[in-house]
Amino acid sequence: MSLDLPKVYPITDTYLSGLSHAYQVARLIEGGASLIQLRDKHANPREFYREAAAALKVARDHHARLIINDRVDIALALKADGVHLGQPDIPAEAARRLLGKETIIGFSTHNIQQAKLATSLPVDYLAFGPVFQTSTKEKPDPVTGVSVLREVVALKGSLPLVAIGGITFSNALEVLEAGANSVAVIAALLANPAKIAENMSKLLATTLTLSNETSAS
Ligand code: TZP
Ligand code: MG
């Protein structure tokens, strides 16, 4: 069955927020998040494992799902809800063999060709971007804009699609109206660490104004 993605898919960032993954997860859940990705490009595997274990406990206590960025080993060891793979990570087929069919696998794509190839992979959702300019990712791929996102919407078939990169309160609706099933967001939710729950709930509320026609697709 196709994965039912929430309209807003927050991703943690300890550098930007200055907060532990577990604390960010708690605040995001307080704001209404039900699916959260843990992303850490700086911690070593041992630290990331320890932080992810603590964050997973918070998520489990609140029936939210946690996806681990990059690290299939950590997702497997902790029995997390899923893993998010990038282009340089281990192949989706290998991750699927290790994790089994129930675990969510997401896959990042940055251009039309990658998105096309990804439609035949054993993954549960595609991420596409950066749709807009982002300062959060080091060495991001070129900005795609909403028009290329629309082309991906047209080719992806029934695979759920997450738009990522520079998504804010001002452009989230445009991206969802273009046909993305969800928006993955870092800076707009975490840059003000005192307002994570508030911003999460505001962004979710923004997406509720989507027309039924768009949100049913
Ligand atoms: N992949 C493409 S853009 C991006 C990632 C991880 C960063 C998104 O962060 P922000 O702050 O929402 O632009
Ligand atoms: Mg990655």
Tab-separated table of C-alpha atoms and ligand atoms in Angstrom:
chain	number	residue	atom	x	y	z
A	1	MET	CA	0.000	0.000	0.000
A	2	SER	CA	1.179	3.489	-0.810
A	3	LEU	CA	2.715	5.383	2.093
A	4	ASP	CA	0.457	8.089	3.488
A	5	LEU	CA	2.763	11.053	4.015
A	6	PRO	CA	1.828	13.939	6.299
A	7	LYS	CA	1.776	17.292	4.496
A	8	VAL	CA	4.744	18.512	6.569
A	9	TYR	CA	7.800	16.287	7.069
A	10	PRO	CA	10.298	17.993	9.384
A	11	ILE	CA	13.993	17.094	9.445
A	12	THR	CA	16.174	17.670	12.509
A	13	ASP	CA	19.390	19.692	12.492
A	14	THR	CA	21.493	20.001	15.627
A	15	TYR	CA	23.777	22.705	14.159
A	16	LEU	CA	20.975	25.017	13.143
A	17	SER	CA	18.859	24.548	16.270
A	18	GLY	CA	21.616	23.955	18.834
A	19	LEU	CA	19.355	21.259	20.305
A	20	SER	CA	19.561	17.492	20.681
A	21	HIS	CA	17.660	15.351	18.181
A	22	ALA	CA	15.410	14.067	20.998
A	23	TYR	CA	14.490	17.586	22.100
A	24	GLN	CA	13.755	18.686	18.523
A	25	VAL	CA	11.606	15.585	18.037
A	26	ALA	CA	9.664	16.380	21.219
A	27	ARG	CA	8.987	19.967	20.108
A	28	LEU	CA	8.072	18.930	16.553
A	29	ILE	CA	5.618	16.344	17.882
A	30	GLU	CA	4.170	18.989	20.209
A	31	GLY	CA	3.525	21.043	17.074
A	32	GLY	CA	1.766	18.139	15.353
A	33	ALA	CA	4.521	16.262	13.476
A	34	SER	CA	3.815	12.571	12.910
A	35	LEU	CA	6.778	11.663	10.670
A	36	ILE	CA	10.226	13.103	11.385
A	37	GLN	CA	13.619	12.522	9.812
A	38	LEU	CA	16.800	12.594	11.903
A	39	ARG	CA	19.632	14.074	9.862
A	40	ASP	CA	23.149	14.597	11.216
A	41	LYS	CA	26.104	15.296	8.971
A	42	HIS	CA	28.498	15.989	11.852
A	43	ALA	CA	28.036	13.410	14.605
A	44	ASN	CA	30.060	10.223	14.371
A	45	PRO	CA	28.083	6.984	13.998
A	46	ARG	CA	28.325	6.162	17.694
A	47	GLU	CA	26.981	9.602	18.718
A	48	PHE	CA	24.276	9.531	16.074
A	49	TYR	CA	23.215	6.063	17.242
A	50	ARG	CA	22.954	7.239	20.852
A	51	GLU	CA	21.022	10.391	19.945
A	52	ALA	CA	18.746	8.494	17.592
A	53	ALA	CA	17.946	5.939	20.316
A	54	ALA	CA	16.862	8.763	22.635
A	55	ALA	CA	14.836	10.461	19.887
A	56	LEU	CA	13.163	7.170	18.969
A	57	LYS	CA	12.024	6.719	22.558
A	58	VAL	CA	10.329	10.144	22.425
A	59	ALA	CA	8.742	9.311	19.075
A	60	ARG	CA	7.480	5.910	20.268
A	61	ASP	CA	5.953	7.482	23.388
A	62	HIS	CA	3.900	9.754	21.103
A	63	HIS	CA	3.166	7.344	18.235
A	64	ALA	CA	5.215	9.369	15.773
A	65	ARG	CA	7.425	7.701	13.149
A	66	LEU	CA	11.186	8.303	12.801
A	67	ILE	CA	13.255	8.012	9.661
A	68	ILE	CA	17.072	7.900	9.888
A	69	ASN	CA	19.006	9.828	7.247
A	70	ASP	CA	21.835	7.969	5.466
A	71	ARG	CA	22.516	5.229	8.026
A	72	VAL	CA	20.857	1.919	7.215
A	73	ASP	CA	22.883	0.284	10.020
A	74	ILE	CA	21.485	2.661	12.640
A	75	ALA	CA	17.923	2.302	11.332
A	76	LEU	CA	18.298	-1.477	11.446
A	77	ALA	CA	19.913	-1.609	14.879
A	78	LEU	CA	17.250	0.634	16.427
A	79	LYS	CA	14.293	-0.784	14.465
A	80	ALA	CA	13.472	2.766	13.385
A	81	ASP	CA	10.490	3.295	11.088
A	82	GLY	CA	12.661	3.933	8.077
A	83	VAL	CA	15.753	5.234	6.392
A	84	HIS	CA	16.273	8.077	3.952
A	85	LEU	CA	18.912	7.391	1.296
A	86	GLY	CA	20.775	9.892	-0.828
A	87	GLN	CA	22.340	9.314	-4.243
A	88	PRO	CA	25.740	8.281	-2.729
A	89	ASP	CA	24.276	5.974	-0.067
A	90	ILE	CA	23.963	2.197	-0.404
A	91	PRO	CA	21.594	1.061	-3.182
A	92	ALA	CA	17.883	0.998	-2.371
A	93	GLU	CA	17.695	-2.713	-3.298
A	94	ALA	CA	20.394	-3.526	-0.722
A	95	ALA	CA	18.702	-1.393	1.932
A	96	ARG	CA	15.414	-3.167	1.192
A	97	ARG	CA	17.067	-6.587	1.607
A	98	LEU	CA	18.464	-5.537	4.979
A	99	LEU	CA	15.403	-3.724	6.301
A	100	GLY	CA	12.557	-5.840	4.965
A	101	LYS	CA	9.364	-4.755	3.276
A	102	GLU	CA	7.686	-3.037	6.234
A	103	THR	CA	10.408	-0.413	6.790
A	104	ILE	CA	9.992	2.915	5.024
A	105	ILE	CA	12.712	3.758	2.506
A	106	GLY	CA	12.910	7.273	1.096
A	107	PHE	CA	15.246	8.339	-1.696
A	108	SER	CA	16.613	11.749	-2.648
A	109	THR	CA	16.574	12.897	-6.257
A	110	HIS	CA	17.752	16.218	-7.661
A	111	ASN	CA	16.883	16.185	-11.359
A	112	ILE	CA	14.452	14.633	-13.815
A	113	GLN	CA	16.767	11.793	-14.791
A	114	GLN	CA	17.335	10.709	-11.191
A	115	ALA	CA	13.607	10.918	-10.482
A	116	LYS	CA	12.789	8.765	-13.543
A	117	LEU	CA	15.323	6.111	-12.515
A	118	ALA	CA	13.995	6.157	-8.958
A	119	THR	CA	10.476	5.188	-10.014
A	120	SER	CA	11.646	1.609	-10.565
A	121	LEU	CA	13.434	1.298	-7.214
A	122	PRO	CA	12.008	-0.482	-4.152
A	123	VAL	CA	11.401	2.768	-2.255
A	124	ASP	CA	8.307	4.154	-0.502
A	125	TYR	CA	8.718	7.812	-1.373
A	126	LEU	CA	10.901	10.135	-3.420
A	127	ALA	CA	12.300	13.424	-2.253
A	128	PHE	CA	12.975	16.031	-4.928
A	129	GLY	CA	14.922	19.270	-4.687
A	130	PRO	CA	16.259	21.679	-3.790
A	131	VAL	CA	13.147	23.313	-5.193
A	132	PHE	CA	14.262	26.705	-3.843
A	133	GLN	CA	17.565	28.075	-2.617
A	134	THR	CA	18.730	26.530	0.662
A	135	SER	CA	21.492	27.465	3.098
A	136	THR	CA	21.063	24.305	5.145
A	137	LYS	CA	22.642	21.739	2.832
A	138	GLU	CA	26.346	21.912	2.080
A	139	LYS	CA	27.041	21.854	-1.664
A	140	PRO	CA	23.404	21.530	-2.736
A	141	ASP	CA	22.465	20.496	-6.270
A	142	PRO	CA	21.122	23.274	-8.521
A	143	VAL	CA	17.754	24.759	-7.578
A	144	THR	CA	15.015	23.097	-9.649
A	145	GLY	CA	12.141	25.546	-9.269
A	146	VAL	CA	8.483	24.580	-9.195
A	147	SER	CA	8.215	23.928	-12.943
A	148	VAL	CA	10.669	21.000	-12.814
A	149	LEU	CA	8.896	19.743	-9.688
A	150	ARG	CA	5.703	19.653	-11.789
A	151	GLU	CA	7.486	17.497	-14.379
A	152	VAL	CA	8.469	15.071	-11.616
A	153	VAL	CA	4.860	15.015	-10.395
A	154	ALA	CA	3.859	14.024	-13.937
A	155	LEU	CA	6.347	11.136	-14.203
A	156	LYS	CA	6.361	9.685	-10.699
A	157	GLY	CA	3.201	7.582	-11.027
A	158	SER	CA	1.750	6.648	-7.658
A	159	LEU	CA	5.017	7.038	-5.743
A	160	PRO	CA	4.565	9.639	-2.967
A	161	LEU	CA	6.677	12.760	-3.524
A	162	VAL	CA	8.290	15.032	-0.950
A	163	ALA	CA	9.516	18.452	-2.070
A	164	ILE	CA	12.606	19.764	-0.275
A	165	GLY	CA	14.884	22.784	-0.220
A	166	GLY	CA	14.100	26.326	0.860
A	167	ILE	CA	10.497	25.553	1.742
A	168	THR	CA	8.959	28.258	3.898
A	169	PHE	CA	5.584	29.513	5.100
A	170	SER	CA	5.354	31.590	1.928
A	171	ASN	CA	5.976	28.864	-0.657
A	172	ALA	CA	4.792	25.575	0.957
A	173	LEU	CA	1.293	25.862	-0.442
A	174	GLU	CA	2.563	26.549	-3.973
A	175	VAL	CA	4.688	23.389	-3.806
A	176	LEU	CA	1.812	21.242	-2.528
A	177	GLU	CA	-0.510	22.710	-5.140
A	178	ALA	CA	2.069	21.750	-7.778
A	179	GLY	CA	1.407	18.135	-6.747
A	180	ALA	CA	4.009	17.305	-4.073
A	181	ASN	CA	2.419	15.127	-1.399
A	182	SER	CA	4.511	16.620	1.378
A	183	VAL	CA	7.098	19.296	2.128
A	184	ALA	CA	10.331	18.435	3.955
A	185	VAL	CA	11.490	21.402	5.990
A	186	ILE	CA	14.507	22.285	8.114
A	187	ALA	CA	15.351	25.983	8.521
A	188	ALA	CA	11.811	27.359	8.475
A	189	LEU	CA	10.996	25.148	11.467
A	190	LEU	CA	14.280	25.090	13.404
A	191	ALA	CA	16.096	28.379	12.836
A	192	ASN	CA	14.294	29.838	15.856
A	193	PRO	CA	14.793	27.088	18.451
A	194	ALA	CA	12.333	28.690	20.872
A	195	LYS	CA	9.511	28.416	18.350
A	196	ILE	CA	9.816	24.921	16.920
A	197	ALA	CA	6.435	23.638	18.129
A	198	GLU	CA	4.731	26.908	17.221
A	199	ASN	CA	6.211	26.990	13.723
A	200	MET	CA	5.457	23.316	13.113
A	201	SER	CA	1.819	23.805	14.025
A	202	LYS	CA	1.584	27.028	11.953
A	203	LEU	CA	3.006	25.297	8.890
A	204	LEU	CA	0.615	22.365	9.283
A	205	ALA	CA	-2.269	24.826	9.603
A	206	THR	CA	-1.140	26.550	6.400
A	207	THR	CA	-1.377	23.265	4.510
A	208	LEU	CA	-4.952	22.718	5.737
A	209	THR	CA	-6.034	25.551	3.474
A	210	LEU	CA	-5.226	23.330	0.447
A	211	SER	CA	-8.200	22.652	-1.735
A	212	ASN	CA	-9.709	19.147	-1.356
A	213	GLU	CA	-9.044	18.497	-5.005
A	214	THR	CA	-5.289	19.014	-4.600
A	215	SER	CA	-4.957	17.181	-1.296
A	216	ALA	CA	-6.844	14.141	-2.605
A	217	SER	CA	-4.314	13.591	-5.396
B	1	TZP	N1	18.302	18.154	0.462
B	1	TZP	C1	18.003	19.005	-0.529
B	1	TZP	S1	17.799	20.576	0.062
B	1	TZP	C2	18.088	20.094	1.661
B	1	TZP	C3	18.341	18.749	1.684
B	1	TZP	C4	18.660	17.957	2.887
B	1	TZP	C5	18.082	21.042	2.810
B	1	TZP	C6	16.706	21.530	3.143
B	1	TZP	O1	16.750	22.417	4.211
B	1	TZP	P1	15.905	23.766	4.260
B	1	TZP	O2	16.469	24.500	5.437
B	1	TZP	O3	14.463	23.371	4.493
B	1	TZP	O4	16.138	24.481	2.966
B	2	MG	MG	22.156	10.974	2.471
